[in-house]
XYZ file of C-alpha atoms in Angstrom:
517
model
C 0.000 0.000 0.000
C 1.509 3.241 -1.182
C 1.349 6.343 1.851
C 2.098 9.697 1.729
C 5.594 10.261 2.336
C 5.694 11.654 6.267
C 8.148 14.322 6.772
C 8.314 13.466 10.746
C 8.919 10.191 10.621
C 12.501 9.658 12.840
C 12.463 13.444 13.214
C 12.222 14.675 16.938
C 11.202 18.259 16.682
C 10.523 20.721 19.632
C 10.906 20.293 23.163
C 8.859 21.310 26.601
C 9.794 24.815 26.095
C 6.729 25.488 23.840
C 4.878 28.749 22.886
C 1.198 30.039 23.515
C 0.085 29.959 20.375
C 0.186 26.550 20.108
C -1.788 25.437 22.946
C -4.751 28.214 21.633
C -4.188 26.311 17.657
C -3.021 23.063 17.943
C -4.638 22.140 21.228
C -7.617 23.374 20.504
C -10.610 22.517 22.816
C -8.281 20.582 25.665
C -10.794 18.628 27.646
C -13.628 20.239 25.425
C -13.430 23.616 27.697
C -13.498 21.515 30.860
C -11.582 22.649 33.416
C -10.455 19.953 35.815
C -9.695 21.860 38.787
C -10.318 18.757 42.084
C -11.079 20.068 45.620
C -9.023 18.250 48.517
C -12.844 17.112 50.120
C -15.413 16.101 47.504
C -19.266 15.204 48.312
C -20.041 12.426 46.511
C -22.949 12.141 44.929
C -26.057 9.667 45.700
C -26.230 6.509 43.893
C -28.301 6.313 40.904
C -30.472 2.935 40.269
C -32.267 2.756 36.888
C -35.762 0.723 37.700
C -36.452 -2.376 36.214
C -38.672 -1.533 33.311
C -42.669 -3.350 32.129
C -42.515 -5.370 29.096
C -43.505 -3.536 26.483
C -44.664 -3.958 22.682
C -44.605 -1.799 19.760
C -46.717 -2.312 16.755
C -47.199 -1.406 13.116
C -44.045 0.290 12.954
C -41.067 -0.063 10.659
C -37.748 -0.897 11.078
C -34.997 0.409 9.218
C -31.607 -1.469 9.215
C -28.697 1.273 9.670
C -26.689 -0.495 7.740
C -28.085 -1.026 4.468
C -31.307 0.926 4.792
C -33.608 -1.690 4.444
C -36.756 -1.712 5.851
C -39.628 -4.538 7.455
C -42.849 -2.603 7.535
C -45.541 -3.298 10.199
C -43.473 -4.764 12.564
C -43.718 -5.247 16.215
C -40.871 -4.559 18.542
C -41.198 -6.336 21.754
C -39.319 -5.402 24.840
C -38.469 -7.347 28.234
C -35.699 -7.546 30.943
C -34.032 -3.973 29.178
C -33.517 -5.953 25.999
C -35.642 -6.390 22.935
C -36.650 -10.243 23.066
C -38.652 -10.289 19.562
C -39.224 -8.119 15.848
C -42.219 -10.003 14.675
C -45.255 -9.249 12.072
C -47.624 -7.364 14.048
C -50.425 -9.860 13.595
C -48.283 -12.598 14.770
C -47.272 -13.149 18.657
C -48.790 -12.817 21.581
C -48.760 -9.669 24.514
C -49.369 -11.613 27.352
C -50.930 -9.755 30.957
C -48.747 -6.612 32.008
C -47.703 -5.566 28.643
C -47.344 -1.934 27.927
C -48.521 -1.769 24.248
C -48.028 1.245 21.568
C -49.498 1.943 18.967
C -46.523 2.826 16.649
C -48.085 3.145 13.199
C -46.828 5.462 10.256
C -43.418 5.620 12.584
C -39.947 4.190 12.112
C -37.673 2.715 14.258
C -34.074 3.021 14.301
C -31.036 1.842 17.040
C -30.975 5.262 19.414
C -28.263 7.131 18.347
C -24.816 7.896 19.609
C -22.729 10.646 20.919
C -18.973 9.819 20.510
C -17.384 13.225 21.769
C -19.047 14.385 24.133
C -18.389 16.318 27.749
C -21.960 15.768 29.085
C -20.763 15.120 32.687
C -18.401 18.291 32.806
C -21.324 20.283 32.350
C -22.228 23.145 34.563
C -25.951 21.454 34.828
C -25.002 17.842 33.297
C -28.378 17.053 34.039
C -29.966 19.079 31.552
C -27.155 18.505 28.767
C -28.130 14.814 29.498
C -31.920 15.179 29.018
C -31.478 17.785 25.764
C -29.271 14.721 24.440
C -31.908 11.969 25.038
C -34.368 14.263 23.863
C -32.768 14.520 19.990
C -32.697 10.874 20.539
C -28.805 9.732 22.009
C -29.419 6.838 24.029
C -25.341 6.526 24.498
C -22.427 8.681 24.591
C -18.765 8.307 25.110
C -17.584 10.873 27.721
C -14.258 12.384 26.708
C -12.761 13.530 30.046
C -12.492 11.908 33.040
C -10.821 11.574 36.195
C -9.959 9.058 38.850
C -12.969 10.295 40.914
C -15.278 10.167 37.855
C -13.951 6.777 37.251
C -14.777 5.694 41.230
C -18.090 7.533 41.195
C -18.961 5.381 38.007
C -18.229 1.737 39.619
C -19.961 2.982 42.847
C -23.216 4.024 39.797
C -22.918 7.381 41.423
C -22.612 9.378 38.215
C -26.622 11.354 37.264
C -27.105 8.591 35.001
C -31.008 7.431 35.113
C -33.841 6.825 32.538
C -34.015 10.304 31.243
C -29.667 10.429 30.422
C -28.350 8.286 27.981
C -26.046 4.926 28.816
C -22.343 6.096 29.489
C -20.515 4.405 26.900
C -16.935 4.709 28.135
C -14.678 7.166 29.867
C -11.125 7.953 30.240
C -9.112 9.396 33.523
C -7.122 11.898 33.734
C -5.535 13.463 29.916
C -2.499 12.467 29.414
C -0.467 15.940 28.943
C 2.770 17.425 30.250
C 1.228 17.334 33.996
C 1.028 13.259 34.656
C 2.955 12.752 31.306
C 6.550 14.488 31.482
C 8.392 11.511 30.525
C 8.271 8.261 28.643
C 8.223 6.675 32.016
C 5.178 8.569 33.633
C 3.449 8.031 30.773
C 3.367 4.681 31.765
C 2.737 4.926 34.750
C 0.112 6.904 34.325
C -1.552 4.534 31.398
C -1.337 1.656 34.209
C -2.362 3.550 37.093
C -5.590 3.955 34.724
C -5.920 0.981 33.486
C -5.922 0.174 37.126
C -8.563 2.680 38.122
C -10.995 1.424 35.470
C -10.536 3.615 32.774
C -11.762 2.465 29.189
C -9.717 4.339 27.202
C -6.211 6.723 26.900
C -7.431 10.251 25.906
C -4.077 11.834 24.844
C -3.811 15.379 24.371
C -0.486 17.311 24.054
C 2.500 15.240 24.953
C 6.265 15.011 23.661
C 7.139 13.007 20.733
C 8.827 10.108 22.621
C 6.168 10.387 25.363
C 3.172 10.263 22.423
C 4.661 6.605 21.623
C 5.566 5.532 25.178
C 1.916 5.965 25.613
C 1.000 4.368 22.901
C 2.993 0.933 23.391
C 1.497 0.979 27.270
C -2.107 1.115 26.520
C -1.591 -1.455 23.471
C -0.305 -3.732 26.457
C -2.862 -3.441 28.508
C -5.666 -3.687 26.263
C -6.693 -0.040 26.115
C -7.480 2.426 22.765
C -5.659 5.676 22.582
C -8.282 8.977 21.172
C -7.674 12.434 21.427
C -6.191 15.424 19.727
C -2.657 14.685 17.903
C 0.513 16.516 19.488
C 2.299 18.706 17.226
C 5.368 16.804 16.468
C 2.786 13.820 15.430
C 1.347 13.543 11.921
C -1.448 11.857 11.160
C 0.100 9.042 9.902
C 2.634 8.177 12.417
C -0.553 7.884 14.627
C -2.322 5.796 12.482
C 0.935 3.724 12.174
C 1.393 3.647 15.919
C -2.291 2.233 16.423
C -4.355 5.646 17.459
C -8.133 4.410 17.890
C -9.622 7.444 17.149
C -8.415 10.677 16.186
C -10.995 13.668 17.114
C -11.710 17.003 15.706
C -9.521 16.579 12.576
C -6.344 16.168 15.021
C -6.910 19.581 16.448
C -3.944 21.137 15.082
C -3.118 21.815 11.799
C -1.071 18.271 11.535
C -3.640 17.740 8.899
C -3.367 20.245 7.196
C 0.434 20.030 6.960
C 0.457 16.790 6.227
C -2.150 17.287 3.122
C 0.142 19.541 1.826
C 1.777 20.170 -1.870
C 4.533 21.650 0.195
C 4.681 19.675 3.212
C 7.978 19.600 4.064
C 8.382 23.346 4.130
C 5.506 23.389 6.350
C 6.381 21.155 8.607
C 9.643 23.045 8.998
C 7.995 26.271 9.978
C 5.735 24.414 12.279
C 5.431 25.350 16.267
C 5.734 21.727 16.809
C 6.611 22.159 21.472
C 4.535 21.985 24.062
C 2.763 25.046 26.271
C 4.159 24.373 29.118
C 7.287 24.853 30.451
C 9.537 21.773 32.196
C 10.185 23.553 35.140
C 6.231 24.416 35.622
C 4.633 20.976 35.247
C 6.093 19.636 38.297
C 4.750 22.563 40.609
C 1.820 21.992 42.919
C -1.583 22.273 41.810
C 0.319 23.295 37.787
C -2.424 21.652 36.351
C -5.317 23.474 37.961
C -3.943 26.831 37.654
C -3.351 26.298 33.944
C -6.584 24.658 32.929
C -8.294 27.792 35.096
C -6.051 29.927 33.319
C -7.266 28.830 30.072
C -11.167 28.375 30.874
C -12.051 31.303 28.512
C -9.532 30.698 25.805
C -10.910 27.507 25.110
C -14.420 28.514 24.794
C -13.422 29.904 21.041
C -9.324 29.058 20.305
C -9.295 30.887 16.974
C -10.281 34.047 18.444
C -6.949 34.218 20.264
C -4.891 32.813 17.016
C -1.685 34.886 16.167
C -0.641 35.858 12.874
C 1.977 33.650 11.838
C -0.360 30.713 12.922
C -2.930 31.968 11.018
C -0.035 32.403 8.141
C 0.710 29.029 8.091
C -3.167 27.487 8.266
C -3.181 29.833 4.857
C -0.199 28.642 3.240
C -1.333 25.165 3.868
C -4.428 25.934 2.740
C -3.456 27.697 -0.430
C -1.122 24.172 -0.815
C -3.748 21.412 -0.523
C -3.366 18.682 -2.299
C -5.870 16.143 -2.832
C -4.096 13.056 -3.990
C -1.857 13.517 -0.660
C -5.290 13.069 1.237
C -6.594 10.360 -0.370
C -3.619 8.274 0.039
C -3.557 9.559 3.739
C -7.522 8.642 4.045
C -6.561 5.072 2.314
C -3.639 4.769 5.060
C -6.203 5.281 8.054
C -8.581 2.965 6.675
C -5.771 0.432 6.515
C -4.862 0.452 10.062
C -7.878 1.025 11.315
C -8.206 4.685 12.474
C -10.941 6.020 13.163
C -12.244 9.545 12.892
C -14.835 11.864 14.494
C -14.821 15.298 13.250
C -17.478 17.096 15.288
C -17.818 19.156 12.574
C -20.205 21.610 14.843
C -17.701 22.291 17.197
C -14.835 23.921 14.772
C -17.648 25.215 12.748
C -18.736 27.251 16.247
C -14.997 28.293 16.132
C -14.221 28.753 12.946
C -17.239 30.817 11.577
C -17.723 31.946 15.012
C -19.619 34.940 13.910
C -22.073 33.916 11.860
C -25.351 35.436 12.478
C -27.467 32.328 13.723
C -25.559 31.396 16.413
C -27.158 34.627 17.863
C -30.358 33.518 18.115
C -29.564 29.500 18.776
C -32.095 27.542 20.938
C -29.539 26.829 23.485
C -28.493 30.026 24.298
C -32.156 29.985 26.444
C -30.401 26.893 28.512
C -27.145 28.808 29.101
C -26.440 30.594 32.332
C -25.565 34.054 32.273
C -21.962 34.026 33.221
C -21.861 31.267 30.358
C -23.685 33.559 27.501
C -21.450 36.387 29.137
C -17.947 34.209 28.505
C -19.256 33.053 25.384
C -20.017 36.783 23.819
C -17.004 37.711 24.923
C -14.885 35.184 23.036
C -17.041 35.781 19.903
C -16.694 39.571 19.947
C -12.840 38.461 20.041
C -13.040 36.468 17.083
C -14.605 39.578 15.260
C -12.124 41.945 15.903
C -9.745 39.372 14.423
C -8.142 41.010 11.254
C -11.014 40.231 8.109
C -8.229 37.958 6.159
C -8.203 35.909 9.111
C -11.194 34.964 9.632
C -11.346 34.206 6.039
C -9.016 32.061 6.343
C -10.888 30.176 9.191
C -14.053 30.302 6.279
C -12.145 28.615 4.512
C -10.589 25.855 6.383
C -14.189 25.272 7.497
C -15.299 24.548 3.515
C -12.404 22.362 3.401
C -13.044 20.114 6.414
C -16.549 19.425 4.599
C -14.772 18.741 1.423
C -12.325 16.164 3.627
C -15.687 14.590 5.415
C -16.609 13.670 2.060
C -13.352 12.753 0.787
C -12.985 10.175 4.034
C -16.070 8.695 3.467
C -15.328 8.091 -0.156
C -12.507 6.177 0.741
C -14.357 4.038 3.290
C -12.603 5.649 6.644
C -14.502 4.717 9.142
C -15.896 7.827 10.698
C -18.458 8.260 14.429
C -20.573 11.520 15.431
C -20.202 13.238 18.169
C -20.473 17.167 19.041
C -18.081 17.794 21.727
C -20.406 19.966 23.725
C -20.839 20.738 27.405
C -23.215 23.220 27.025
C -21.427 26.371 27.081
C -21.405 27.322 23.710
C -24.832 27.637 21.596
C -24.657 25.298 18.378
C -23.535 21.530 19.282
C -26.341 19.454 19.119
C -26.646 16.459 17.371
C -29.452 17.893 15.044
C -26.993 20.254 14.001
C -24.094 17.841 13.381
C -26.225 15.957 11.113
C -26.876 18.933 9.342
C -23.244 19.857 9.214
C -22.575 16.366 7.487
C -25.078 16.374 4.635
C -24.023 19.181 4.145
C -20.259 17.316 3.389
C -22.513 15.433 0.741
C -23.351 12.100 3.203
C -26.770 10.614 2.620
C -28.854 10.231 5.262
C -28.129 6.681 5.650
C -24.369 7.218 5.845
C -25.342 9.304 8.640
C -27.632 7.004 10.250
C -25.033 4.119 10.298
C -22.349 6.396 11.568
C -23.853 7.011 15.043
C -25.723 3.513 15.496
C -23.744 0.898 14.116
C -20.441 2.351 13.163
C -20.534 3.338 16.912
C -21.183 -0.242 17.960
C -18.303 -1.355 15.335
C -15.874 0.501 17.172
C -16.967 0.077 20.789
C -16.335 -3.608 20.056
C -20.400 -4.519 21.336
C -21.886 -5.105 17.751
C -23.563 -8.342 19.297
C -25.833 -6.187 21.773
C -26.339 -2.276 20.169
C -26.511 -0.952 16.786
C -29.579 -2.786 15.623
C -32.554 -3.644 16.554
C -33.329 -6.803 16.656
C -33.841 -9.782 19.078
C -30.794 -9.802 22.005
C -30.081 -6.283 21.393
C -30.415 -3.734 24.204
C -33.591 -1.844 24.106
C -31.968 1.669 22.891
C -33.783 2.833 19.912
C -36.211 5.340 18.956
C -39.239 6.120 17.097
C -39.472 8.878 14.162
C -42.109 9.923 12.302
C -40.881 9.954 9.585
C -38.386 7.930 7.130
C -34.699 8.668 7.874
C -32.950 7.228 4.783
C -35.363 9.859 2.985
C -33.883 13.141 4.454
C -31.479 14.185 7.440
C -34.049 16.265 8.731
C -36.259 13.097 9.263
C -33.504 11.598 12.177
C -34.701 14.490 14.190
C -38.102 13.812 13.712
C -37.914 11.942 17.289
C -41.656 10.701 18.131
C -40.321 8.740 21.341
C -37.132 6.763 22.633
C -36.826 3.544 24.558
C -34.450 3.847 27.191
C -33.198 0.371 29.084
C -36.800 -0.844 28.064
C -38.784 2.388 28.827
C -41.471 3.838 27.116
C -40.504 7.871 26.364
C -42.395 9.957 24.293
C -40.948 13.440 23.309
C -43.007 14.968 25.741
C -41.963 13.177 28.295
C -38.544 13.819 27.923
C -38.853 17.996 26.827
C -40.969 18.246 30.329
C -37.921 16.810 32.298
C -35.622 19.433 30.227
C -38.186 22.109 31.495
C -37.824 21.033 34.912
C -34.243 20.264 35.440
C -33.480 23.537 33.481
C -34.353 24.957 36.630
C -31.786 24.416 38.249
């Protein structure tokens, strides 16, 4: 198989002396604008049962197959024990005494869908990011920063996980950066002190080159997937050499960019390829909290705080893409297996941060003040950037649809997710579905990229994705056909969560309520 030639292979550029601009560029969204700041005595929250739910049956609905579209009209989908025990013709099989029954006709049923970038349980209400989620129908999400009390509070089923929040689909600990992972040797520590504390996967943020593949080699040993955001000594395809499971937000730099390049080498030259941090800060107490508070506000909108010769170079790179280079990059990824998940809303809310419908977005009415206040402030920031600049950012935007479309073409495998919290207006699902038609994918490209792609990955194709007898009872009802339109997957009529019955009402009355708070 023929790859792009990588100009960093056996090259060891840049140090822990690293600049600013780097962090605010190439490390965009660190911990999805979390910031991980621990207090020295923590209440732990209650534990969290989900009941045992009735049997119920669904009839005259249809049921679409993600992954081929095909359909089995007037079906009935029978539910007992949190799975689904039977798809049968509606006139055939019997209720029995207790059985909830629904009338589902003129709906469709598909797998619920799912979230893989997401920072639901960072939020400042995580209840209410976790009911808007169920609502647009994600019965599962992968949570994309953790920590070793996250990690405890989930074995102990202390996290606000109940019927109205989708199913937690896996977590990491702490992210692996300059803090726990200085060295070669801490980074393995720190990938078996993880392993350890029941973490199911390595998110990897910024780390040193020898560090990046220390980490890698540790968590291959143990079992574990490495995702995340690539370091800037990295390319994209010395991670998908080294075995990177999933590789978020386009790398989050502009590895990509270089590395898709007519003039690659001379990019890669004039890279900032350190780290942020200084060596002697990262051993300092309580380094990591100060910086991540430090960098709260930054992260809410990176671009808006991008310098000139980074925004130089994402031109020049721009100006130099080359789409051969890609394809045979997109042909290496689907070779070794890596996967990608661009949350295409959440550099779209960065990079065409001031586009006019973002000021009247839904969300915004779920925001808190300080939040809308932060979020303003970053925006008005990215206006007064200089007018080249943010065309520049309009462009890179066009191009990332043009590469969504190019990746799919050449069969990468690819997940949705949105990276929100719930502090920017924008990231929903709905949207991100949007965002990806409009990147050319049918709807049933979509449909299979956040049900059975998802379960693909996850490694648990034998129990989500479909539905269909043994499967867990995750899936939704829609009124109307989603391999017709993307607007039809929002069409959510009701979802089945662990077995129950909710309709839409249901679930926008519990938004209402906890939205409160």
């Amino acid at each position: 198989m023929e790859t792009p030639q990588d100009p960093a292979d056996g090259a060891a550029k840049g140090g822990r002396f690293v600049s600013r601009r780097r962090l605010l560029i190439g490390g965009a969204a660190v911990a999805g604008g979390a910031v991980l700041v621990r207090s020295s005595v923590r209440e732990r929250p209650g534990r969290v049962v989900i009941p045992a739910a009735p049997p119920l049956r669904i009839d005259h609905v249809t049921v679409v197959d993600p992954r081929d579209g095909s359909r089995r009209e007037d079906r009935s989908v029978v539910v007992g024990g949190g799975r689904i025990t039977e798809v049968t013709d509606t006139a055939g099989g019997a209720s029995g005494e207790g059985v909830r029954r629904v009338d589902g006709a003129g709906r469709f049923v598909v797998p619920g869908y799912n979230n893989m970038h997401s920072h639901a349980l960072g939020a400042e209400r995580p209840a209410l990011v976790l009911a808007a989620m169920l609502a647009e129908g994600v019965t599962g999400f992968r949570q994309m920063s953790g920590s070793p009390e996250m990690l405890e509070d989930r074995a102990d089923g202390r996290l606000p996980l109940g019927v109205h929040a989708p199913a937690l689909l896996g977590m990491p600990g702490d992210l692996l950066m300059p803090f726990n992972a200085g060295s070669a040797e801490e980074a393995e520590e720190e990938v078996a002190r993880q392993k350890e504390q029941g973490a199911d996967f390595i998110k990897l943020i910024l780390v040193e080159r020898p560090v990046f593949f220390a980490a890698m080699e540790a968590a291959k040993a143990r079992g574990l997937k490495v995702a995340g955001h690539l370091p800037p000594s990295i390319s994209p395809l010395e991670a998908a050499r080294a075995g990177f499971g999933s590789i978020e937000h386009f790398g989050a730099g502009d590895n990509l960019w270089i590395a898709c390049s007519a003039n690659f080498a001379a990019l890669q030259a004039r890279a900032d390829t350190g780290l942020p941090v200084p060596s002697f800060v990262v051993d300092m107490p309580f380094a990591e909290d100060v910086f991540m508070s430090r960098m709260e506000k930054r992260l809410i909108n990176p671009s808006a705080y991008t310098e000139p010769e980074a925004a130089a170079l994402l031109r020049d790179a721009l100006d130099s893409y080359d789409e051969a280079r890609c394809r045979e990059l997109a042909r290496a990824f689907k070779a070794y297996g890596t996967w990608q998940v661009p949350t295409l809303v959440r550099l779209r809310t960065q990079e065409l941060a001031d586009a006019p419908e973002y000021e009247t977005d839904p969300w915004l009415a779920h925001m808190s003040d300080a939040a809308v206040a932060d979020w303003r402030e970053a925006t008005a920031r990215f206006r007064s950037l200089p007018a080249a600049t943010r065309e520049t950012f309009r462009r890179a935007y066009d191009l990332r649809l043009r590469v969504v479309a190019l990746w799919h073409e050449e069969g990468v495998p690819m997940l949705t997710g949105t990276d929100g919290q719930g502090k920017v207006p924008g990231q929903t699902m709905r949207q991100e579905f949007g965002e990806l038609a409009k990147a050319g994918l049918s709807p049933l490209a979509i449909l299979r990229m956040s049900t059975a792609a998802a379960a693909e990955y996850l490694g648990r194709a034998d129990r989500m994705g479909l539905v269909a007898p043994g499967m867990e009872a995750n899936f939704l009802l829609l009124d109307a056909d989603p391999v017709r339109d993307v607007g039809n997957l929002t069409c959510v009529s009701a979802v089945v969560r662990a077995g129950h019955f909710l309709p839409l009402q249901e679930l926008q009355a519990v938004m209402s309520q906890v939205g409160k708070g």
